[in-house]
PDB file of N, CA and C in Angstrom:
ATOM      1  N   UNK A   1     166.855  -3.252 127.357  1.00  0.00           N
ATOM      2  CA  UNK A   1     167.945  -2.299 127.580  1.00  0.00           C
ATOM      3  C   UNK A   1     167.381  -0.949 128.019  1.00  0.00           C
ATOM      4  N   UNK A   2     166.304  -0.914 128.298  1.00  0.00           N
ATOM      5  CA  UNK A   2     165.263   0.456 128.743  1.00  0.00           C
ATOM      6  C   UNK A   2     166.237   0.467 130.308  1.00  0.00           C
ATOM      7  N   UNK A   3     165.694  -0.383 131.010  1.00  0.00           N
ATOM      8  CA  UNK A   3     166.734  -0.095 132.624  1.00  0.00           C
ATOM      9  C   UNK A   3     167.583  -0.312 132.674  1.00  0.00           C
ATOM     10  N   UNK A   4     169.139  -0.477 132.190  1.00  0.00           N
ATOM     11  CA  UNK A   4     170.423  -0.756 131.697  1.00  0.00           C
ATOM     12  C   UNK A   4     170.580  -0.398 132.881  1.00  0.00           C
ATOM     13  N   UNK A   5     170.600   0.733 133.308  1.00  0.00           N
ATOM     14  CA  UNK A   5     171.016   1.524 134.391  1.00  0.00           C
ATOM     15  C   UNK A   5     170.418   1.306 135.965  1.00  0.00           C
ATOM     16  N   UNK A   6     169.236   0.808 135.406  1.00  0.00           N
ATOM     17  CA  UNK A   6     168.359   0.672 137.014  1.00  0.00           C
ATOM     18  C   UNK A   6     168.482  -0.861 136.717  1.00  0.00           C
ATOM     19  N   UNK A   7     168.580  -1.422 135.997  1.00  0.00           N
ATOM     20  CA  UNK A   7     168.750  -3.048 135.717  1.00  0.00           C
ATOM     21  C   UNK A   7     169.884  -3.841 137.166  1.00  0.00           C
ATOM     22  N   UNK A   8     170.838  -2.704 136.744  1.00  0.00           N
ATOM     23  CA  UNK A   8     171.908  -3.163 137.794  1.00  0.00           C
ATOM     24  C   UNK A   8     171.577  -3.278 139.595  1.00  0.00           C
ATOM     25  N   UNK A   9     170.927  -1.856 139.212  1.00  0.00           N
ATOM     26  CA  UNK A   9     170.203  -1.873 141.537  1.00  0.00           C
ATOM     27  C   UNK A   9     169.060  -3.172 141.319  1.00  0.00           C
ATOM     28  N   UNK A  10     167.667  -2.608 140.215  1.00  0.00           N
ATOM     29  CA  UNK A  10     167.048  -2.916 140.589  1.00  0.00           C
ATOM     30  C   UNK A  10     166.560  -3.784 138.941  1.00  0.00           C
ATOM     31  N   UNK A  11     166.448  -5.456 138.722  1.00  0.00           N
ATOM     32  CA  UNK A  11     165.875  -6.847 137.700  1.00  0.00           C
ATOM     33  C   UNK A  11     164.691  -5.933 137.197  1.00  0.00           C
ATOM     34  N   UNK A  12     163.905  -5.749 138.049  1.00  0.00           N
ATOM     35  CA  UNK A  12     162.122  -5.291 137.651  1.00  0.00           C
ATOM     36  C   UNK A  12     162.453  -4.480 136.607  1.00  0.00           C
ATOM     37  N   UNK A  13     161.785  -3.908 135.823  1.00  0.00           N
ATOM     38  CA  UNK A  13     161.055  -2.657 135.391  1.00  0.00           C
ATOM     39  C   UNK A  13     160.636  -1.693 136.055  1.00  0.00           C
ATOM     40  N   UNK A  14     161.052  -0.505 136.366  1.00  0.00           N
ATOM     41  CA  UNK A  14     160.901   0.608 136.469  1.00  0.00           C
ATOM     42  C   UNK A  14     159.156   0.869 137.046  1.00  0.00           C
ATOM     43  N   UNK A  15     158.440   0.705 135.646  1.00  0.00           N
ATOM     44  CA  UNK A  15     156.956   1.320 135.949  1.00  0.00           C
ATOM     45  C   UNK A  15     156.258   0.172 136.157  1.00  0.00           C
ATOM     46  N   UNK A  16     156.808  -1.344 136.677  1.00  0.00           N
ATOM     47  CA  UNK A  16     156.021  -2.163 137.324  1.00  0.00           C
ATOM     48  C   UNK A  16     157.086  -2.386 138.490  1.00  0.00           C
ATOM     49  N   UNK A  17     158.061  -1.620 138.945  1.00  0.00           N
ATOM     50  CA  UNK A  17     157.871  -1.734 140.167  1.00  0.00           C
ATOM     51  C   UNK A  17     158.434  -0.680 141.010  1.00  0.00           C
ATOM     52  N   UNK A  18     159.673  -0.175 141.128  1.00  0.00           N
ATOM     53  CA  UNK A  18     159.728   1.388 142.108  1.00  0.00           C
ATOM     54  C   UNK A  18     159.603   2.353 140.767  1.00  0.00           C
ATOM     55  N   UNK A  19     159.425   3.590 141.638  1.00  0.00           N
ATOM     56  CA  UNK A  19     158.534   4.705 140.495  1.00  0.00           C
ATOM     57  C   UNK A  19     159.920   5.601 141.099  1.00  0.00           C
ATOM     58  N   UNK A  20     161.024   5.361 140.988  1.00  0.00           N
ATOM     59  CA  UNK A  20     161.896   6.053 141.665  1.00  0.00           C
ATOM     60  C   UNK A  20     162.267   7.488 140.491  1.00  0.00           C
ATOM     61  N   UNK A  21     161.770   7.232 139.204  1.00  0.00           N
ATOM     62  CA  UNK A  21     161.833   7.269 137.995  1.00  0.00           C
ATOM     63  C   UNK A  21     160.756   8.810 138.005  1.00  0.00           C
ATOM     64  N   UNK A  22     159.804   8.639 138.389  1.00  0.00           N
ATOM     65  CA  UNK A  22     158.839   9.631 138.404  1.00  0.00           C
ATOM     66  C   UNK A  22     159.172  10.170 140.062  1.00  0.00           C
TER      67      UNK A  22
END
């Protein structure tokens, strides 16, 4: 539930895969 929010655009994880985040 960490990418709840990016879960929806984007399945991956965040810091293994776009750094859209940083």
């Amino acid at each position: 539930r960490e990418n709840v929010a990016m879960g929806k655009a984007q399945p991956q994880p965040h810091r293994s895969g776009p750094h859209r985040l940083l």
